[in-house]
Short mmCIF file of C-alpha atoms in Angstrom, two decimals:
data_model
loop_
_atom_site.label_atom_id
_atom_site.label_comp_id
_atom_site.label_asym_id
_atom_site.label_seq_id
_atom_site.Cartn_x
_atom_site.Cartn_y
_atom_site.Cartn_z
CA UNK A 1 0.00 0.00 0.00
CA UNK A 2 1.25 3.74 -0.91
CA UNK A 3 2.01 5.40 2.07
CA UNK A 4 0.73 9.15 2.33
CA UNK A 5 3.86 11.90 1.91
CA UNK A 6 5.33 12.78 5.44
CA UNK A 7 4.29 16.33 4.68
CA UNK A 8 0.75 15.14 3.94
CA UNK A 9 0.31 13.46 7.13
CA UNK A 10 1.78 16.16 9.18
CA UNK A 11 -1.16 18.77 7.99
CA UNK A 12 -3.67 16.05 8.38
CA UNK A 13 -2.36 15.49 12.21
CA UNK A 14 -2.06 19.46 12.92
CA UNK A 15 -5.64 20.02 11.92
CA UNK A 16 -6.41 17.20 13.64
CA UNK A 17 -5.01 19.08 16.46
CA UNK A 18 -7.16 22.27 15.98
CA UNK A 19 -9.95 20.77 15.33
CA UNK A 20 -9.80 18.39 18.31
CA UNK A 21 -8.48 21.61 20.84
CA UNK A 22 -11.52 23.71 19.37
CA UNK A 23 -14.49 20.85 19.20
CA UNK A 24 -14.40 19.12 22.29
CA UNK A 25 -14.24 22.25 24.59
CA UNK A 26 -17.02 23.86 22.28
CA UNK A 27 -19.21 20.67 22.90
CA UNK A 28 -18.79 20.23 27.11
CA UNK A 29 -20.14 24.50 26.40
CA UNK A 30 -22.97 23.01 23.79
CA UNK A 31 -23.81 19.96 26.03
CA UNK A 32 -23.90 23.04 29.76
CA UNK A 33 -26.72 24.99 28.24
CA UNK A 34 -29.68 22.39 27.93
CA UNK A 35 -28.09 21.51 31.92
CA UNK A 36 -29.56 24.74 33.09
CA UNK A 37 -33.43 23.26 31.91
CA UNK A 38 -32.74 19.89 32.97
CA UNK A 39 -31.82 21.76 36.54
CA UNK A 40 -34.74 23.56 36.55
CA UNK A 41 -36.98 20.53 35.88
CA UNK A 42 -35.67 18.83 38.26
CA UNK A 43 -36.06 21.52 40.91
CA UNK A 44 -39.45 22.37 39.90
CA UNK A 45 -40.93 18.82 39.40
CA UNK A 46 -41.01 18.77 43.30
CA UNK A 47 -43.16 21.56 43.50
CA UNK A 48 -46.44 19.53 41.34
CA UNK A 49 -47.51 19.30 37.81
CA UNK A 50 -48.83 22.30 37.45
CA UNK A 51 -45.63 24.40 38.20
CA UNK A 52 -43.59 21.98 35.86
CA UNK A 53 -46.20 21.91 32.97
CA UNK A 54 -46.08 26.00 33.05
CA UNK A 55 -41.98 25.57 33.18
CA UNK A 56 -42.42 23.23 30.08
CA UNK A 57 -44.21 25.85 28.48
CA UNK A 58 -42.52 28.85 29.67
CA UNK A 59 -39.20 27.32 28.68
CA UNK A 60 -40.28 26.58 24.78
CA UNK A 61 -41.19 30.24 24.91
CA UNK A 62 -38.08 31.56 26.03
CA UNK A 63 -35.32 29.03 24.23
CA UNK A 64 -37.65 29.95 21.09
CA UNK A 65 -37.08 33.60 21.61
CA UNK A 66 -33.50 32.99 22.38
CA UNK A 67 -32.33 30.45 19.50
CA UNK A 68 -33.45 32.65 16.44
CA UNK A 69 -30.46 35.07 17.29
CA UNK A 70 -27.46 32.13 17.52
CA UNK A 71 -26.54 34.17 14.49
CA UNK A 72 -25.26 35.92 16.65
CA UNK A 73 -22.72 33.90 17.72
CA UNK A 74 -22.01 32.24 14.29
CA UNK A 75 -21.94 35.43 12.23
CA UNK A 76 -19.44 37.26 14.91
CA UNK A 77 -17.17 33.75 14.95
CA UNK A 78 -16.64 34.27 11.55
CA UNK A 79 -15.91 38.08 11.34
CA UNK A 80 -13.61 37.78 14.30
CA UNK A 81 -11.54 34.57 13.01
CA UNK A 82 -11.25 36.38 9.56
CA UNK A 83 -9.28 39.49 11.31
CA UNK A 84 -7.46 37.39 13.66
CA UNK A 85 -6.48 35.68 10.36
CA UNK A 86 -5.11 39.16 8.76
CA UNK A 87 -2.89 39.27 11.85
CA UNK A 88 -5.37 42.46 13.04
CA UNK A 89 -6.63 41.44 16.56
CA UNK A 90 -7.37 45.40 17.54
CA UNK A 91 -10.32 44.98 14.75
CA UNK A 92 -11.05 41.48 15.48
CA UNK A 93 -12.28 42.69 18.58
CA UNK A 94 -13.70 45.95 17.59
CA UNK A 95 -15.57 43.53 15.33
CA UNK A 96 -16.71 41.64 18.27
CA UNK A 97 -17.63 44.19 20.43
CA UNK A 98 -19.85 45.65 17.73
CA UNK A 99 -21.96 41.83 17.80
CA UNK A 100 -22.01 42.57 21.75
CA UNK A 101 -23.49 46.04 21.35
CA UNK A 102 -26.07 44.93 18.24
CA UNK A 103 -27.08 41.93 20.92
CA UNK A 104 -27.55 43.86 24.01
CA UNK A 105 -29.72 45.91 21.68
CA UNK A 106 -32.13 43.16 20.05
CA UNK A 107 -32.01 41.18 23.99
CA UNK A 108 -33.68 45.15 25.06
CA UNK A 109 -36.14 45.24 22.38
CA UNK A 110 -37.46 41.53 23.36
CA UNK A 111 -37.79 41.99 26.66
CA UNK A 112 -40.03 45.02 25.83
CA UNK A 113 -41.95 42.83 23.31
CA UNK A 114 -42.03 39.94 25.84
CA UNK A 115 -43.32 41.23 29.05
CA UNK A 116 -46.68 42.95 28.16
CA UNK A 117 -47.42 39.85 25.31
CA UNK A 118 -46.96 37.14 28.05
CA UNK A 119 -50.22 35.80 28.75
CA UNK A 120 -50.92 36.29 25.16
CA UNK A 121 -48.16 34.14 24.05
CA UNK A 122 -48.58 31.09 27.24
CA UNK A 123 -52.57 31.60 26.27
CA UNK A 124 -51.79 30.88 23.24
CA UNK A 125 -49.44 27.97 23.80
CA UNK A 126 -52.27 26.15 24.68
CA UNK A 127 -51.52 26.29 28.50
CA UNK A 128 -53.93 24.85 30.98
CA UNK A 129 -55.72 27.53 33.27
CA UNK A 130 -54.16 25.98 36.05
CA UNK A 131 -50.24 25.43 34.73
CA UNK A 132 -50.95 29.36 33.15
CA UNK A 133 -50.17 31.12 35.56
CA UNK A 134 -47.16 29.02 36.19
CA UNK A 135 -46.18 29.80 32.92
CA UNK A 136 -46.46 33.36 33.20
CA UNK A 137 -44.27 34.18 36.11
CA UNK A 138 -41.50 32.25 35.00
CA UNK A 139 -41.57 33.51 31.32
CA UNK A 140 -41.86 37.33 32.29
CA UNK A 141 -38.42 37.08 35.02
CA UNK A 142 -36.70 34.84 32.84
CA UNK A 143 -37.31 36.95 30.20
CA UNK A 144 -35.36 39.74 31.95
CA UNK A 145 -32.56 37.57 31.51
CA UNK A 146 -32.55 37.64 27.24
CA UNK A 147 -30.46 40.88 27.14
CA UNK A 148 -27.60 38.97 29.44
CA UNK A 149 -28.56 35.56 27.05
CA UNK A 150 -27.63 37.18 24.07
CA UNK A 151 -24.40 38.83 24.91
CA UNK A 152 -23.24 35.40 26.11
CA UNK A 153 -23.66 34.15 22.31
CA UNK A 154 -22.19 37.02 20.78
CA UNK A 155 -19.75 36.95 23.16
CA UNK A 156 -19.13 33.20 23.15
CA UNK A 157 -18.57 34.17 18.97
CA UNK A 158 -16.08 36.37 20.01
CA UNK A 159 -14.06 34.07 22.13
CA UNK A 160 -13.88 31.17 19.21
CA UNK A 161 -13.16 33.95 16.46
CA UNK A 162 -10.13 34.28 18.58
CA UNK A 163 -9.48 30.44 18.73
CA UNK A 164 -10.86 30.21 22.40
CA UNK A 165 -13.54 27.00 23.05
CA UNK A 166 -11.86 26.85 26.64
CA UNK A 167 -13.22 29.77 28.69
CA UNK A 168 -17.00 29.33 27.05
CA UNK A 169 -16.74 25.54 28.44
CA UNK A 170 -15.29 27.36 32.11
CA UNK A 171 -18.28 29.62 32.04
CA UNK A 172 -21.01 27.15 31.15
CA UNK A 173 -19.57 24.71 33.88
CA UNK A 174 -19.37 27.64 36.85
CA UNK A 175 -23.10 29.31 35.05
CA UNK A 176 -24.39 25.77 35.71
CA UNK A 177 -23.28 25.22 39.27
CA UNK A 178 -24.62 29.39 39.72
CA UNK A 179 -27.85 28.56 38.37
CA UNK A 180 -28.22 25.15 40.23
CA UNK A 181 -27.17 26.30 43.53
CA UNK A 182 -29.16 29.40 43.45
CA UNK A 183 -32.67 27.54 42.31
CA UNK A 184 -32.34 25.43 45.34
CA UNK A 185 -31.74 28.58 47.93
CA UNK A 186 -34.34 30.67 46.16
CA UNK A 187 -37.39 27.97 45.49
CA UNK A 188 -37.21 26.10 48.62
CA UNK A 189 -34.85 28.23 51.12
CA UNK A 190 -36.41 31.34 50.71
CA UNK A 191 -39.80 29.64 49.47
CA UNK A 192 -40.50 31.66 46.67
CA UNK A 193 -41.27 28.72 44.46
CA UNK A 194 -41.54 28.49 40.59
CA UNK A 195 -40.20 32.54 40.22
CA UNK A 196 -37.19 31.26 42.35
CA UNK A 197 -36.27 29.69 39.55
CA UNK A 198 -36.48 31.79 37.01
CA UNK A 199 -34.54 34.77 39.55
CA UNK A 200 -32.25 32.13 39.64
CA UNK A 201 -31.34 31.51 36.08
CA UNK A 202 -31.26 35.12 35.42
CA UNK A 203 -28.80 36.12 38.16
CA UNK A 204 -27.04 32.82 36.61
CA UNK A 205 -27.16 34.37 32.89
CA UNK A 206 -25.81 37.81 33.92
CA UNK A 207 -22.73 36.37 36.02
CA UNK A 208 -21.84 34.67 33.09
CA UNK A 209 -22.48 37.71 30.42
CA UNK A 210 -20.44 39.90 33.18
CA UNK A 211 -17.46 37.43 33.26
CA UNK A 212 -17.65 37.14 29.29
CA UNK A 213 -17.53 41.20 29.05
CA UNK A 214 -14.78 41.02 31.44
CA UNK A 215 -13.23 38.77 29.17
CA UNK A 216 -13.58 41.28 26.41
CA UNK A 217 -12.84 44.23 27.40
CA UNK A 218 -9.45 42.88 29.19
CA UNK A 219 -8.79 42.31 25.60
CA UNK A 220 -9.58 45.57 24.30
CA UNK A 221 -7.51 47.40 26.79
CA UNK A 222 -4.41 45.35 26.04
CA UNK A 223 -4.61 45.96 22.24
CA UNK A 224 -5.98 49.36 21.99
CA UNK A 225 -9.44 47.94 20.70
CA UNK A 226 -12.29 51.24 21.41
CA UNK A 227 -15.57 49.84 23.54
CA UNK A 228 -17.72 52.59 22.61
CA UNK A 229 -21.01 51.49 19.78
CA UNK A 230 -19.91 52.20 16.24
CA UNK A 231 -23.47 52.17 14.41
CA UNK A 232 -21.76 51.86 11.28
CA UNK A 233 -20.19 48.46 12.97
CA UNK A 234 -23.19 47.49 14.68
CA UNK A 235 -25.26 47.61 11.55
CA UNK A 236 -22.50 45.51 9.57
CA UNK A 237 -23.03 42.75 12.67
CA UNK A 238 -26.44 42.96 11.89
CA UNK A 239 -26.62 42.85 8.13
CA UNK A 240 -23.95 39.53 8.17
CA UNK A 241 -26.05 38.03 10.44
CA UNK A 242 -29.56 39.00 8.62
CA UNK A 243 -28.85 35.54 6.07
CA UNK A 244 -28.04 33.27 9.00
CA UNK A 245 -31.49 33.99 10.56
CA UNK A 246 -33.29 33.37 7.71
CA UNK A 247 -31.56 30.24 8.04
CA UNK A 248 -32.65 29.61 11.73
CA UNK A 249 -35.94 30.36 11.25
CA UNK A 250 -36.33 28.02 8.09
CA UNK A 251 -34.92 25.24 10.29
CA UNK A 252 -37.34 26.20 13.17
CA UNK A 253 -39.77 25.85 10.54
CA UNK A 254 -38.89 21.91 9.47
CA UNK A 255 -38.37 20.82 12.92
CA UNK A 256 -42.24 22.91 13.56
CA UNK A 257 -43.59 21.25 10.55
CA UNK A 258 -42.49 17.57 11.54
CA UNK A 259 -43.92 17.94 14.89
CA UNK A 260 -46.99 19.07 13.88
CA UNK A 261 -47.29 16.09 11.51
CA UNK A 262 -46.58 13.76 14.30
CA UNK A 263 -49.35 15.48 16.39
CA UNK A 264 -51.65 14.20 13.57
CA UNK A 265 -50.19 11.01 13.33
CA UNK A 266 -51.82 10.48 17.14
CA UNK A 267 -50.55 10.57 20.68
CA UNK A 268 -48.27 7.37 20.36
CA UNK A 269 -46.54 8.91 17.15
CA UNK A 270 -45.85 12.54 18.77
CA UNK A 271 -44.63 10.97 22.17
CA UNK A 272 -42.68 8.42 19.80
CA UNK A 273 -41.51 11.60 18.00
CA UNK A 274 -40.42 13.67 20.68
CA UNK A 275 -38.11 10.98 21.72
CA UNK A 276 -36.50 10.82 18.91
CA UNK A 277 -36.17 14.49 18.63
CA UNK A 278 -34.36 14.51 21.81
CA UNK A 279 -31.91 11.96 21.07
CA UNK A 280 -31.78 13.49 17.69
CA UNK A 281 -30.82 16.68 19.38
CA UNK A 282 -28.25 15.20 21.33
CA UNK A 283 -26.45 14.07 18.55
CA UNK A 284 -26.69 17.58 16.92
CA UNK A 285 -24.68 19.00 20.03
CA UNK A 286 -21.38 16.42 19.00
CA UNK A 287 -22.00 17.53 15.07
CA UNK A 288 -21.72 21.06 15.84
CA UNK A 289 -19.22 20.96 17.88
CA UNK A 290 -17.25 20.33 14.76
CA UNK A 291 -18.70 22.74 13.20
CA UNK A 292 -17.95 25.15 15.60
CA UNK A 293 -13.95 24.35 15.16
CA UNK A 294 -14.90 24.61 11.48
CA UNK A 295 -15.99 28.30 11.89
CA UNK A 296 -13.09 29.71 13.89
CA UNK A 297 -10.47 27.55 11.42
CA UNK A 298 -11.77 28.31 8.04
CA UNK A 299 -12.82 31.75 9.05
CA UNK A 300 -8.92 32.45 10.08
CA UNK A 301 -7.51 30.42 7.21
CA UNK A 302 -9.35 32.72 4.65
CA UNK A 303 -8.39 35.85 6.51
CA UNK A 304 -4.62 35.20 6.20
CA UNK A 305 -5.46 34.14 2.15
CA UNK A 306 -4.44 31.08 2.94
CA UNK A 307 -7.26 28.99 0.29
CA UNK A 308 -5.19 26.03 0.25
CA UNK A 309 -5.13 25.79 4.06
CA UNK A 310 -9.14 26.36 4.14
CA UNK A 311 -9.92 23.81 1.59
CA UNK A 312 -7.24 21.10 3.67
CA UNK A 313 -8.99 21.72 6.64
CA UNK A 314 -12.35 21.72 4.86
CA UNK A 315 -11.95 18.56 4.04
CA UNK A 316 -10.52 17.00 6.30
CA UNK A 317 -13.65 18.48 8.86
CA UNK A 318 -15.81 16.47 6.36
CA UNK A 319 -13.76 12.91 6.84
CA UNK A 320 -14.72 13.97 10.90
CA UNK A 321 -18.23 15.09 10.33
CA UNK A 322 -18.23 11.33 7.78
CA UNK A 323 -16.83 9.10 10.82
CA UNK A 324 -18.50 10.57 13.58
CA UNK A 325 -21.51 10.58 12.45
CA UNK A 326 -21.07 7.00 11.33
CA UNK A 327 -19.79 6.47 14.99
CA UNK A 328 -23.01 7.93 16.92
CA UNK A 329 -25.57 5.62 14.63
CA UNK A 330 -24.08 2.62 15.28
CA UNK A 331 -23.89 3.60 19.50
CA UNK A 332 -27.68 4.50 18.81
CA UNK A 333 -27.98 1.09 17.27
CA UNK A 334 -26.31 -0.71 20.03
CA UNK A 335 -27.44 0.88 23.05
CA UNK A 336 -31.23 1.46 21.83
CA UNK A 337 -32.29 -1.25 24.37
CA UNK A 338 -30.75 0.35 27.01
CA UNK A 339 -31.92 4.29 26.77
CA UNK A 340 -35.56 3.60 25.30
CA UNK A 341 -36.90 2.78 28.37
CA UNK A 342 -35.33 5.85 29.93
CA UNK A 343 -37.86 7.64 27.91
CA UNK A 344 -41.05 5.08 28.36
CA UNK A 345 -42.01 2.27 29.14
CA UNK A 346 -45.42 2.13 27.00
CA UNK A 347 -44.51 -0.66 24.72
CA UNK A 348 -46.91 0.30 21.84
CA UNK A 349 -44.61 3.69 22.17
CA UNK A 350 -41.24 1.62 21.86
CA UNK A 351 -42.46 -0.25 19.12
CA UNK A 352 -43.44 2.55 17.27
CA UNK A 353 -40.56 4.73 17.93
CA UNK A 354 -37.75 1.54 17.03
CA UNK A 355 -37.86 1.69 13.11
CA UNK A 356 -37.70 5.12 13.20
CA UNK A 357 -34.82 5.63 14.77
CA UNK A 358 -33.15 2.95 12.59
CA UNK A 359 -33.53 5.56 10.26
CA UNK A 360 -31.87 8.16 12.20
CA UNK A 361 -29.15 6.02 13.03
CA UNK A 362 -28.37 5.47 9.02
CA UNK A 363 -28.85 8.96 8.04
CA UNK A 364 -26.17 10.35 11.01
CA UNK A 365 -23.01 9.91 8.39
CA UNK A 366 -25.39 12.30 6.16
CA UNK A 367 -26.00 15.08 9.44
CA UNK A 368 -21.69 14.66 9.94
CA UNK A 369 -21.63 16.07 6.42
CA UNK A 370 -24.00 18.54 6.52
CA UNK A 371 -23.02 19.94 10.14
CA UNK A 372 -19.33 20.50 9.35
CA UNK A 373 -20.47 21.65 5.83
CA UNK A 374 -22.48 24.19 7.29
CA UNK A 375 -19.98 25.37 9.79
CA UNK A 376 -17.37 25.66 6.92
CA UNK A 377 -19.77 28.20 5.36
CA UNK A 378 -20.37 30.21 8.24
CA UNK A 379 -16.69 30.67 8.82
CA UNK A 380 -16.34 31.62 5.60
CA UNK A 381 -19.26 34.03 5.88
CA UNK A 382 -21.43 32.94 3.13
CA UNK A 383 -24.54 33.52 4.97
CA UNK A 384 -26.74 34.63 1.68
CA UNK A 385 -26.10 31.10 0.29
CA UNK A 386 -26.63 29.17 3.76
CA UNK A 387 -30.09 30.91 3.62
CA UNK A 388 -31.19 30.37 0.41
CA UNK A 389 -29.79 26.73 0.43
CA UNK A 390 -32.27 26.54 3.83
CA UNK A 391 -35.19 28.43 2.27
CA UNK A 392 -34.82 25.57 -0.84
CA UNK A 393 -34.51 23.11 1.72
CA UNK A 394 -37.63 23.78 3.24
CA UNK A 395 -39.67 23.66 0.28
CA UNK A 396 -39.09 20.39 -0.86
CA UNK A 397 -39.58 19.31 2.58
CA UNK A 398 -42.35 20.91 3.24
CA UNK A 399 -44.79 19.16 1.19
CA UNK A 400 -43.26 15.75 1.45
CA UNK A 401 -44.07 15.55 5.00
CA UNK A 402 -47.28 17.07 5.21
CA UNK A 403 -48.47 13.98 2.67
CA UNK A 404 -46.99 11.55 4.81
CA UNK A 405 -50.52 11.13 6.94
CA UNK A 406 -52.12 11.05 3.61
CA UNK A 407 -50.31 8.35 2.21
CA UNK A 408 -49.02 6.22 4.97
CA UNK A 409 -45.84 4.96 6.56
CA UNK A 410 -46.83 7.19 9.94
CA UNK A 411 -43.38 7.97 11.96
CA UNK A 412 -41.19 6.13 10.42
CA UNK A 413 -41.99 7.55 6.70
CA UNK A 414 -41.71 11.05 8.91
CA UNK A 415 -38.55 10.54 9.62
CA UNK A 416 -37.45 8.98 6.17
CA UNK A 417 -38.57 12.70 5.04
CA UNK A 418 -36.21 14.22 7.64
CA UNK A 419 -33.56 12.20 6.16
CA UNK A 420 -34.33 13.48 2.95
CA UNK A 421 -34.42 17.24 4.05
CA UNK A 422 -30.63 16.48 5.53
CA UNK A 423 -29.91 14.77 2.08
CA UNK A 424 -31.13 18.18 0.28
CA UNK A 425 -28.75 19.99 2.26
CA UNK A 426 -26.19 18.14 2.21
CA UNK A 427 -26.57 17.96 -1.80
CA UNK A 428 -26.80 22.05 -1.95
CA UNK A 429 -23.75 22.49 0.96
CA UNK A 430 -21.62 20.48 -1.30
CA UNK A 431 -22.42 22.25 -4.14
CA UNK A 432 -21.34 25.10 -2.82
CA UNK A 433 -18.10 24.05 -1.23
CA UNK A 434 -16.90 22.03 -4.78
CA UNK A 435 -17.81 25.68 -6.89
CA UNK A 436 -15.24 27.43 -4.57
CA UNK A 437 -17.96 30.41 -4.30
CA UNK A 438 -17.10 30.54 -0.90
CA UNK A 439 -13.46 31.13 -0.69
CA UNK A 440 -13.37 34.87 -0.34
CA UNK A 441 -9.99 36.05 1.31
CA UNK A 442 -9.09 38.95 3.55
CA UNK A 443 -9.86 40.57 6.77
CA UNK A 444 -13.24 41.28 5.52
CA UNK A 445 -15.64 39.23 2.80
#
């Protein structure tokens, strides 16, 4: 067999090396965030159903309202890796500090949308009139907590545009332990039950936004970098990051769509289906971990002009994104009799929910691909494509999924058309990457 050139193996093994420094840090940071629900459940669920059905709903509400600005994370990742790539890092953080300012701005504005809409928005949930008003007090103080949310993503962008997974992971690990210690003083020490909680994971969210400014501006200082807005900067952050919520939202929309079509399928399917989503979830968190590295990496490689590096590292990102995703099917394969029950033990449930995640488990290699794909494109800041690509995405899903009750096949033909949605962007992802549209080189695209 034809041994690979020396020189060929040693770039293979020093992205290896990023990639691996700048994933696994980013996913312990991915996998701390869903903690601080899980926490909260927990705490809650010994207060009755009613408080933890209004935290359920309360806390769709909110992580809704929250997710539709990770662009701001993404969008600054790539901005900031791009000047740290021109050797620049007194703009690099300018840069960042402008996605800062532009979130601490859109976190105001939905807190003043939020608070006087709240029982609008639980009523219209579908919340029971007696896990309402449950629902209400924890949404409107957690709520105050979205300006603090969203400077932690854009500032979490900053940090990995500067090749830093490490201190996001330290944060999310001490935010964690914040949120979990204070939920226990506050709901049952001081008794103030369900909006204990949500004072909790506020206080928890600013500690962490105040030791991520910290961060920041210790940065600034050292390399001359101003603090003060720059509208002219914060309306760049905005427009780069315009694409990449179209691009959220049209995902939001698939993952809507295929819930809703479970929900018609019957109660079996949808609990089968929510499962599934979980564990599907899970699996995201590894995927985009890559990602993540693949942000920072390409994002730097293209700001030095280095197109040769960008395109190594892209694919060699894809042979990761390939394996591991090959790698988490077969553990869902494996260990399926052990974690199912977890969930349920309703049989007619299990059964139902068994094929279809056969299907997920094939279709991970697929998600490896499109994750680090996706990444890849961020970091290069091609955020018009990702959206359109998304926006295509959803209409040929779309319509294959709202047949599925029509013609048969119930959860397990829903989640064949989830594999095909991941298919269609994997097929429009690689597109792009093989046309080279992306590779756009200096300190700005």
């Amino acid at each position: 067999m034809t041994q690979a050139p020396a020189t060929t193996k040693a770039v293979r093994r020093q992205h290896d090396r990023e990639i691996v420094s700048l994933a696994l840090p980013a996913f312990g940071a991915l996998v701390a965030e869903p903690l601080f629900l899980m926490a909260d459940s927990a705490i809650i669920g010994h207060l009755g159903t009613p408080q933890l059905a209004g935290l359920a709903i309360a806390a769709a509400l909110l992580s809704t309202a929250v997710s539709v600005f990770v662009f701001l994370a993404y969008a600054t990742t790539a901005a900031v890796a791009r000047r740290v790539g021109a050797g620049d890092l007194p703009a690099a953080i300018r840069q960042g500090m402008d996605g800062v300012w532009l979130a601490l701005l859109l976190g105001v504005a939905v807190v003043v949308l939020t608070l006087p809409t709240t029982p609008w928005l639980v009523d219209a949930f579908g919340a029971s009139h007696t896990a309402a008003p449950y629902a209400v007090t924890y949404l409107r103080i957690s709520s105050l907590g979205i300006p603090a949310m969203l400077v932690v993503l854009a500032a979490t962008g900053v940090l990995r545009g500067l090749q830093d997974t490490r201190t996001p992971l330290y944060v999310a690990i001490a935010g964690f332990v914040t949120n979990g210690a204070l939920n226990l003083v506050l709901v049952y020490g001081a008794g103030l039950g369900i909006a204990g909680s949500a004072w909790g994971t506020v206080i928890a969210q600013y500690g962490m936004a105040t030791v991520y400014l910290m961060v920041v501006v210790r940065g600034a200082r050292r390399h001359g970098a101003s603090l003060r807005p720059d509208p002219a900067g914060i309306r760049a952050s905005a427009q780069a990051g315009a694409p990449l919520l179209v691009r959220t939202l049209s995902l939001r929309a698939v993952l809507m769509i295929a819930t809703a079509v479970a929900a018609r399928l019957g109660d079996t399917e949808v609990a089968a289906h929510q499962i599934i989503l979980s564990l599907w979830s899970l699996m995201a968190f590894a995927l985009d971990a890559i990602a993540i590295a693949g942000q920072a990496i390409i994002g730097r490689y293209l700001g030095a002009a280095d197109t040769e590096g960008a395109r190594q590292a892209c694919r060699r990102m894809v042979q990761w994104g390939v394996v591991s995703g090959v790698v988490l099917g077969a553990l869902l394969v494996v260990t399926r009799s052990l974690f199912v029950p977890l969930f349920t033990h309703d049989t007619t449930v299990q059964e139902t929910l068994l094929p279809a995640l056969l299907v997920v488990a094939l279709s991970q290699p697929i998600s490896g691909v499109v994750f680090v794909l996706d990444g890849v494109l961020m970091g290069a800041g091609d955020g018009p494509y990702l959206a359109r690509a998304m926006l295509f995405t959803l209409a040929v899903f779309a319509p294959v999924a709202l047949l599925v009750p029509t013609f048969g096949g119930g959860l397990t033909a829903l989640w064949w058309a989830m594999t095909l949605m991941m298919s269609v962007r994997m097929g429009t992802l690689w597109l792009r990457t093989r046309s080279g549209g992306w590779i756009v080189t200096g300190a700005t695209r």
